[in-house]
Amino acid sequence: MRHSASSKLRPVLITVGIIIVIIAIALGVIIRQAQARYQSTIYTGNSNTKVNPTKPLSILLLGVDTGADGRIDKGNSDTIMVVTINPKMKKTVITSIPRDTLAEMVGDQDTNVQKLNAAYNIGGSKMAKASVSQLLNVPINYYATINMGGLKQIVNAVGGVTITSPLNVSFDHVTVTKGKHHLNGTQALAYTRMRYQDPRGDYGRQLRQQQVMRAVLTKLAQTKTYSRYDQLLTSLKGNLQTDLSFDDLVGLATHDRANMKHIQSTQVVGLPAWINTSSYQILTTKTLQQTSNRLRTQLGLNTQTLSNMETKLNAANTVYDGKTNLNYDTQGLDKITYTDNTK
């Protein structure tokens, strides 16, 4: 069994870039010259693939731990979110998944289970999409990755964001005290990266990441920020990659503007476990099933009984309870089979 290398520095949620671009298009402030720049520097997909903006879709948002502090390696996707958009329900749901979730790396030649955030490092966006899809039994239509270096530029491009911090945050020589603050890019980066001082751990950090996302979206809705969109698009160059084309975003903005007014956020919460001296989060079969049901319903799909590597491992670990017994066994993986129900 292989494990991802741990890092002292963790990324922030800066996957708001894709949503920012959608809103920018809806407001009609990106010109055709910007389209060419977007297609050449940000778009990674197949131009023959078109989004149908009248049907539900899902986007995997990944915050990659590169682009800051001199980090230029491929990186892990230490922020993982599934965004589901349903035009008929006029609702967008953002579901955060713990980065330390035990999951199978789908697409690897060998049976390989480790922390979910390693999927992007091992096999890029393709493996990340496949691994999350199988974990939750939902189709993942598109992806967007944005690195740590983009957050400072994005926040600065909208003139900073106003948030109310629930606690004192001190990280990377930046301190944000409990209460209301207007943060610049550097401050927002530190605010969303800190984890160890938060009694809620990574789950608390996810809430702060979602908080900054909402603050950016609110700022974009203000008329006085219209002139900043060119700076915003420039900030995304080299920091954002997605298989959603410029025309796809135009279609989404045109048909799904109401969805952006009804955004819900939720977290998938796991249980702690130790596997070969490494700390993991285990999603119980009940949690996996409930999450799968919610996402499939949001996507207009019938619910299905989940059967995958994770549910098989959960069934095999009869002693583990995530409370009094934290030891989780992943041995004998070659004897475990699963059924792919992601269609």
GROMACS .gro file of C-alpha atoms in nm:
model
  343
    1MET     CA    1   0.000   0.000   0.000
    2ARG     CA    2   0.131   0.344  -0.092
    3HIS     CA    3   0.067   0.665   0.096
    4SER     CA    4   0.088   1.026  -0.013
    5ALA     CA    5   0.370   1.233   0.128
    6SER     CA    6   0.261   1.472   0.401
    7SER     CA    7   0.331   1.842   0.378
    8LYS     CA    8   0.365   2.107   0.644
    9LEU     CA    9   0.195   2.358   0.422
   10ARG     CA   10  -0.161   2.298   0.307
   11PRO     CA   11  -0.341   2.470   0.023
   12VAL     CA   12  -0.633   2.707   0.040
   13LEU     CA   13  -0.959   2.685  -0.133
   14ILE     CA   14  -0.897   2.892  -0.442
   15THR     CA   15  -1.121   2.695  -0.671
   16VAL     CA   16  -1.354   2.994  -0.682
   17GLY     CA   17  -1.188   3.090  -1.008
   18ILE     CA   18  -1.424   2.889  -1.223
   19ILE     CA   19  -1.730   3.042  -1.058
   20ILE     CA   20  -1.577   3.388  -1.081
   21VAL     CA   21  -1.534   3.351  -1.456
   22ILE     CA   22  -1.894   3.234  -1.496
   23ILE     CA   23  -2.026   3.542  -1.319
   24ALA     CA   24  -1.793   3.767  -1.512
   25ILE     CA   25  -1.935   3.638  -1.838
   26ALA     CA   26  -2.291   3.676  -1.713
   27LEU     CA   27  -2.221   4.043  -1.651
   28GLY     CA   28  -2.092   4.086  -2.004
   29VAL     CA   29  -1.751   4.226  -1.915
   30ILE     CA   30  -1.522   3.974  -2.088
   31ILE     CA   31  -1.452   4.065  -2.450
   32ARG     CA   32  -1.363   3.837  -2.740
   33GLN     CA   33  -0.995   3.905  -2.694
   34ALA     CA   34  -1.030   3.760  -2.346
   35GLN     CA   35  -1.192   3.451  -2.497
   36ALA     CA   36  -0.883   3.378  -2.706
   37ARG     CA   37  -0.663   3.425  -2.400
   38TYR     CA   38  -0.888   3.195  -2.195
   39GLN     CA   39  -0.889   2.920  -2.456
   40SER     CA   40  -0.512   2.929  -2.499
   41THR     CA   41  -0.403   2.950  -2.135
   42ILE     CA   42  -0.681   2.799  -1.920
   43TYR     CA   43  -0.888   2.555  -2.128
   44THR     CA   44  -0.767   2.193  -2.138
   45GLY     CA   45  -1.070   2.012  -2.278
   46ASN     CA   46  -1.204   1.894  -2.612
   47SER     CA   47  -1.360   2.181  -2.808
   48ASN     CA   48  -1.610   1.936  -2.960
   49THR     CA   49  -1.766   1.874  -2.620
   50LYS     CA   50  -2.045   2.117  -2.536
   51VAL     CA   51  -2.230   2.175  -2.210
   52ASN     CA   52  -2.608   2.153  -2.223
   53PRO     CA   53  -2.698   2.437  -1.983
   54THR     CA   54  -3.055   2.310  -1.943
   55LYS     CA   55  -2.944   1.984  -1.780
   56PRO     CA   56  -2.786   1.918  -1.439
   57LEU     CA   57  -2.407   1.887  -1.427
   58SER     CA   58  -2.125   1.839  -1.180
   59ILE     CA   59  -1.787   2.010  -1.155
   60LEU     CA   60  -1.498   1.881  -0.946
   61LEU     CA   61  -1.311   2.175  -0.792
   62LEU     CA   62  -0.955   2.109  -0.679
   63GLY     CA   63  -0.732   2.345  -0.483
   64VAL     CA   64  -0.375   2.237  -0.558
   65ASP     CA   65  -0.091   2.299  -0.314
   66THR     CA   66   0.142   2.471  -0.560
   67GLY     CA   67   0.197   2.828  -0.678
   68ALA     CA   68   0.301   2.978  -0.344
   69ASP     CA   69   0.603   2.958  -0.115
   70GLY     CA   70   0.817   2.863  -0.414
   71ARG     CA   71   0.628   2.537  -0.467
   72ILE     CA   72   0.622   2.441  -0.834
   73ASP     CA   73   0.577   2.062  -0.822
   74LYS     CA   74   0.256   1.894  -0.940
   75GLY     CA   75   0.111   1.893  -0.591
   76ASN     CA   76  -0.179   1.727  -0.412
   77SER     CA   77  -0.538   1.846  -0.440
   78ASP     CA   78  -0.578   1.930  -0.074
   79THR     CA   79  -0.907   2.108  -0.133
   80ILE     CA   80  -1.171   1.887  -0.292
   81MET     CA   81  -1.523   2.001  -0.372
   82VAL     CA   82  -1.803   1.867  -0.589
   83VAL     CA   83  -2.028   2.140  -0.727
   84THR     CA   84  -2.365   2.023  -0.859
   85ILE     CA   85  -2.581   2.260  -1.064
   86ASN     CA   86  -2.946   2.185  -1.132
   87PRO     CA   87  -3.114   2.440  -1.365
   88LYS     CA   88  -3.464   2.303  -1.304
   89MET     CA   89  -3.426   2.330  -0.927
   90LYS     CA   90  -3.237   2.659  -0.970
   91LYS     CA   91  -2.990   2.543  -0.707
   92THR     CA   92  -2.615   2.500  -0.678
   93VAL     CA   93  -2.471   2.278  -0.403
   94ILE     CA   94  -2.105   2.282  -0.299
   95THR     CA   95  -1.999   1.961  -0.122
   96SER     CA   96  -1.660   1.956   0.052
   97ILE     CA   97  -1.479   1.621   0.083
   98PRO     CA   98  -1.201   1.569   0.340
   99ARG     CA   99  -0.861   1.560   0.171
  100ASP     CA  100  -0.748   1.273   0.399
  101THR     CA  101  -1.037   1.048   0.296
  102LEU     CA  102  -0.929   0.690   0.235
  103ALA     CA  103  -1.009   0.615  -0.129
  104GLU     CA  104  -0.904   0.403  -0.420
  105MET     CA  105  -0.687   0.569  -0.684
  106VAL     CA  106  -0.899   0.476  -0.986
  107GLY     CA  107  -0.691   0.429  -1.299
  108ASP     CA  108  -0.374   0.310  -1.128
  109GLN     CA  109  -0.237  -0.016  -1.264
  110ASP     CA  110  -0.216  -0.168  -0.916
  111THR     CA  111  -0.482  -0.174  -0.646
  112ASN     CA  112  -0.397   0.142  -0.460
  113VAL     CA  113  -0.587   0.301  -0.173
  114GLN     CA  114  -0.458   0.610   0.001
  115LYS     CA  115  -0.556   0.967   0.080
  116LEU     CA  116  -0.791   1.109  -0.180
  117ASN     CA  117  -0.578   1.421  -0.224
  118ALA     CA  118  -0.305   1.205  -0.383
  119ALA     CA  119  -0.517   1.120  -0.687
  120TYR     CA  120  -0.434   1.445  -0.864
  121ASN     CA  121  -0.062   1.405  -0.792
  122ILE     CA  122  -0.059   1.051  -0.926
  123GLY     CA  123  -0.285   1.076  -1.228
  124GLY     CA  124  -0.384   1.440  -1.272
  125SER     CA  125  -0.741   1.561  -1.316
  126LYS     CA  126  -0.842   1.238  -1.494
  127MET     CA  127  -0.762   1.019  -1.193
  128ALA     CA  128  -0.907   1.275  -0.950
  129LYS     CA  129  -1.237   1.280  -1.139
  130ALA     CA  130  -1.251   0.900  -1.163
  131SER     CA  131  -1.163   0.848  -0.797
  132VAL     CA  132  -1.423   1.093  -0.665
  133SER     CA  133  -1.682   0.957  -0.907
  134GLN     CA  134  -1.635   0.601  -0.786
  135LEU     CA  135  -1.612   0.700  -0.420
  136LEU     CA  136  -1.954   0.867  -0.427
  137ASN     CA  137  -2.114   0.685  -0.721
  138VAL     CA  138  -2.185   1.007  -0.912
  139PRO     CA  139  -2.079   1.119  -1.260
  140ILE     CA  140  -1.822   1.400  -1.261
  141ASN     CA  141  -1.876   1.596  -1.580
  142TYR     CA  142  -1.606   1.864  -1.557
  143TYR     CA  143  -1.318   1.979  -1.341
  144ALA     CA  144  -1.133   2.294  -1.246
  145THR     CA  145  -0.800   2.314  -1.065
  146ILE     CA  146  -0.650   2.631  -0.927
  147ASN     CA  147  -0.333   2.662  -0.723
  148MET     CA  148  -0.243   2.854  -0.410
  149GLY     CA  149  -0.068   3.128  -0.602
  150GLY     CA  150  -0.395   3.232  -0.762
  151LEU     CA  151  -0.579   3.326  -0.445
  152LYS     CA  152  -0.382   3.640  -0.367
  153GLN     CA  153  -0.427   3.767  -0.721
  154ILE     CA  154  -0.797   3.680  -0.739
  155VAL     CA  155  -0.881   3.850  -0.410
  156ASN     CA  156  -0.674   4.153  -0.503
  157ALA     CA  157  -0.843   4.166  -0.844
  158VAL     CA  158  -1.182   4.218  -0.677
  159GLY     CA  159  -1.045   4.475  -0.432
  160GLY     CA  160  -1.025   4.246  -0.130
  161VAL     CA  161  -1.299   4.064   0.059
  162THR     CA  162  -1.483   4.126   0.386
  163ILE     CA  163  -1.527   3.832   0.625
  164THR     CA  164  -1.610   3.775   0.991
  165SER     CA  165  -1.356   3.540   1.147
  166PRO     CA  166  -1.494   3.301   1.412
  167LEU     CA  167  -1.153   3.272   1.578
  168ASN     CA  168  -0.802   3.416   1.591
  169VAL     CA  169  -0.600   3.299   1.292
  170SER     CA  170  -0.223   3.331   1.275
  171PHE     CA  171  -0.039   3.174   0.983
  172ASP     CA  172   0.259   3.252   0.762
  173HIS     CA  173   0.335   3.581   0.944
  174VAL     CA  174  -0.025   3.701   0.902
  175THR     CA  175  -0.269   3.744   1.191
  176VAL     CA  176  -0.645   3.780   1.156
  177THR     CA  177  -0.818   3.827   1.490
  178LYS     CA  178  -1.170   3.715   1.573
  179GLY     CA  179  -1.424   3.955   1.424
  180LYS     CA  180  -1.494   4.145   1.103
  181HIS     CA  181  -1.206   4.225   0.865
  182HIS     CA  182  -1.139   4.337   0.510
  183LEU     CA  183  -0.869   4.105   0.375
  184ASN     CA  184  -0.629   4.154   0.087
  185GLY     CA  185  -0.497   3.861  -0.114
  186THR     CA  186  -0.209   3.777   0.119
  187GLN     CA  187  -0.433   3.787   0.425
  188ALA     CA  188  -0.705   3.579   0.259
  189LEU     CA  189  -0.446   3.319   0.161
  190ALA     CA  190  -0.325   3.285   0.520
  191TYR     CA  191  -0.680   3.288   0.657
  192THR     CA  192  -0.787   2.993   0.443
  193ARG     CA  193  -0.469   2.789   0.483
  194MET     CA  194  -0.446   2.770   0.862
  195ARG     CA  195  -0.563   2.438   1.004
  196TYR     CA  196  -0.386   2.339   1.325
  197GLN     CA  197  -0.511   2.630   1.539
  198ASP     CA  198  -0.871   2.554   1.450
  199PRO     CA  199  -1.034   2.315   1.702
  200ARG     CA  200  -1.239   2.179   1.411
  201GLY     CA  201  -0.922   2.093   1.219
  202ASP     CA  202  -0.957   2.052   0.845
  203TYR     CA  203  -1.335   2.082   0.869
  204GLY     CA  204  -1.299   2.429   1.019
  205ARG     CA  205  -1.064   2.524   0.739
  206GLN     CA  206  -1.321   2.407   0.483
  207LEU     CA  207  -1.578   2.642   0.637
  208ARG     CA  208  -1.334   2.935   0.614
  209GLN     CA  209  -1.260   2.844   0.254
  210GLN     CA  210  -1.632   2.846   0.172
  211GLN     CA  211  -1.661   3.178   0.356
  212VAL     CA  212  -1.398   3.340   0.135
  213MET     CA  213  -1.564   3.193  -0.174
  214ARG     CA  214  -1.895   3.355  -0.083
  215ALA     CA  215  -1.723   3.685  -0.005
  216VAL     CA  216  -1.559   3.690  -0.349
  217LEU     CA  217  -1.890   3.615  -0.519
  218THR     CA  218  -2.061   3.893  -0.323
  219LYS     CA  219  -1.790   4.139  -0.424
  220LEU     CA  220  -1.827   4.043  -0.789
  221ALA     CA  221  -2.196   4.129  -0.776
  222GLN     CA  222  -2.116   4.492  -0.696
  223THR     CA  223  -2.104   4.738  -0.984
  224LYS     CA  224  -1.788   4.906  -0.863
  225THR     CA  225  -1.585   4.590  -0.933
  226TYR     CA  226  -1.676   4.565  -1.303
  227SER     CA  227  -1.353   4.734  -1.411
  228ARG     CA  228  -1.149   4.469  -1.233
  229TYR     CA  229  -1.246   4.175  -1.454
  230ASP     CA  230  -0.955   4.213  -1.695
  231GLN     CA  231  -0.719   4.202  -1.397
  232LEU     CA  232  -0.912   3.901  -1.271
  233LEU     CA  233  -0.874   3.704  -1.592
  234THR     CA  234  -0.505   3.792  -1.598
  235SER     CA  235  -0.469   3.656  -1.244
  236LEU     CA  236  -0.615   3.322  -1.352
  237LYS     CA  237  -0.353   3.270  -1.624
  238GLY     CA  238  -0.117   2.996  -1.510
  239ASN     CA  239  -0.323   2.938  -1.196
  240LEU     CA  240  -0.643   2.786  -1.333
  241GLN     CA  241  -0.704   2.486  -1.558
  242THR     CA  242  -1.045   2.351  -1.660
  243ASP     CA  243  -1.215   2.149  -1.931
  244LEU     CA  244  -1.504   2.397  -1.939
  245SER     CA  245  -1.464   2.606  -2.253
  246PHE     CA  246  -1.531   2.977  -2.283
  247ASP     CA  247  -1.852   2.907  -2.476
  248ASP     CA  248  -1.956   2.655  -2.210
  249LEU     CA  249  -1.925   2.925  -1.948
  250VAL     CA  250  -2.126   3.166  -2.160
  251GLY     CA  251  -2.403   2.908  -2.185
  252LEU     CA  252  -2.400   2.840  -1.812
  253ALA     CA  253  -2.406   3.210  -1.730
  254THR     CA  254  -2.689   3.279  -1.973
  255HIS     CA  255  -2.917   2.996  -1.862
  256ASP     CA  256  -2.813   2.937  -1.503
  257ARG     CA  257  -2.776   3.284  -1.356
  258ALA     CA  258  -3.050   3.206  -1.104
  259ASN     CA  259  -2.845   2.911  -0.974
  260MET     CA  260  -2.579   3.148  -0.846
  261LYS     CA  261  -2.838   3.313  -0.621
  262HIS     CA  262  -2.917   2.983  -0.449
  263ILE     CA  263  -2.585   2.838  -0.336
  264GLN     CA  264  -2.576   2.582  -0.055
  265SER     CA  265  -2.263   2.449   0.111
  266THR     CA  266  -2.222   2.119   0.289
  267GLN     CA  267  -1.942   1.903   0.429
  268VAL     CA  268  -1.886   1.530   0.421
  269VAL     CA  269  -1.760   1.440   0.769
  270GLY     CA  270  -1.549   1.131   0.831
  271LEU     CA  271  -1.406   0.948   1.130
  272PRO     CA  272  -1.037   0.943   1.230
  273ALA     CA  273  -0.828   0.633   1.168
  274TRP     CA  274  -0.468   0.515   1.175
  275ILE     CA  275  -0.334   0.307   0.888
  276ASN     CA  276   0.033   0.208   0.901
  277THR     CA  277   0.110   0.500   1.138
  278SER     CA  278  -0.058   0.754   0.906
  279SER     CA  279  -0.370   0.952   0.992
  280TYR     CA  280  -0.675   0.913   0.764
  281GLN     CA  281  -1.042   1.004   0.750
  282ILE     CA  282  -1.282   0.716   0.699
  283LEU     CA  283  -1.621   0.783   0.542
  284THR     CA  284  -1.863   0.530   0.684
  285THR     CA  285  -2.084   0.342   0.444
  286LYS     CA  286  -2.385   0.531   0.584
  287THR     CA  287  -2.214   0.866   0.519
  288LEU     CA  288  -2.110   0.760   0.170
  289GLN     CA  289  -2.460   0.643   0.088
  290GLN     CA  290  -2.625   0.959   0.220
  291THR     CA  291  -2.382   1.179   0.028
  292SER     CA  292  -2.430   0.978  -0.289
  293ASN     CA  293  -2.808   1.002  -0.256
  294ARG     CA  294  -2.796   1.381  -0.213
  295LEU     CA  295  -2.566   1.434  -0.509
  296ARG     CA  296  -2.753   1.198  -0.740
  297THR     CA  297  -3.083   1.364  -0.651
  298GLN     CA  298  -2.932   1.705  -0.721
  299LEU     CA  299  -2.821   1.573  -1.059
  300GLY     CA  300  -3.166   1.433  -1.139
  301LEU     CA  301  -3.051   1.070  -1.106
  302ASN     CA  302  -3.210   0.780  -0.922
  303THR     CA  303  -3.034   0.673  -0.605
  304GLN     CA  304  -2.840   0.346  -0.602
  305THR     CA  305  -2.698   0.123  -0.331
  306LEU     CA  306  -2.329   0.205  -0.311
  307SER     CA  307  -2.082  -0.078  -0.368
  308ASN     CA  308  -1.714   0.007  -0.412
  309MET     CA  309  -1.371  -0.046  -0.259
  310GLU     CA  310  -1.453   0.180   0.036
  311THR     CA  311  -1.776   0.003   0.133
  312LYS     CA  312  -1.599  -0.334   0.107
  313LEU     CA  313  -1.321  -0.215   0.335
  314ASN     CA  314  -1.573  -0.074   0.582
  315ALA     CA  315  -1.754  -0.408   0.591
  316ALA     CA  316  -1.425  -0.590   0.655
  317ASN     CA  317  -1.330  -0.362   0.946
  318THR     CA  318  -1.580  -0.490   1.199
  319VAL     CA  319  -1.380  -0.378   1.505
  320TYR     CA  320  -1.300  -0.024   1.390
  321ASP     CA  321  -1.547   0.239   1.516
  322GLY     CA  322  -1.355   0.569   1.479
  323LYS     CA  323  -1.389   0.635   1.852
  324THR     CA  324  -1.252   0.371   2.087
  325ASN     CA  325  -1.075   0.179   1.811
  326LEU     CA  326  -0.895   0.383   1.545
  327ASN     CA  327  -0.703   0.101   1.379
  328TYR     CA  328  -0.823   0.042   1.023
  329ASP     CA  329  -0.702  -0.256   0.819
  330THR     CA  330  -0.648  -0.234   0.442
  331GLN     CA  331  -0.472  -0.567   0.401
  332GLY     CA  332  -0.595  -0.829   0.155
  333LEU     CA  333  -0.703  -0.573  -0.103
  334ASP     CA  334  -0.652  -0.823  -0.382
  335LYS     CA  335  -0.939  -1.026  -0.241
  336ILE     CA  336  -1.182  -0.734  -0.245
  337THR     CA  337  -1.399  -0.661  -0.548
  338TYR     CA  338  -1.646  -0.382  -0.615
  339THR     CA  339  -1.925  -0.302  -0.857
  340ASP     CA  340  -1.911   0.013  -1.072
  341ASN     CA  341  -2.255   0.181  -1.058
  342THR     CA  342  -2.154   0.530  -1.173
  343LYS     CA  343  -2.355   0.518  -1.495
   0.00000   0.00000   0.00000
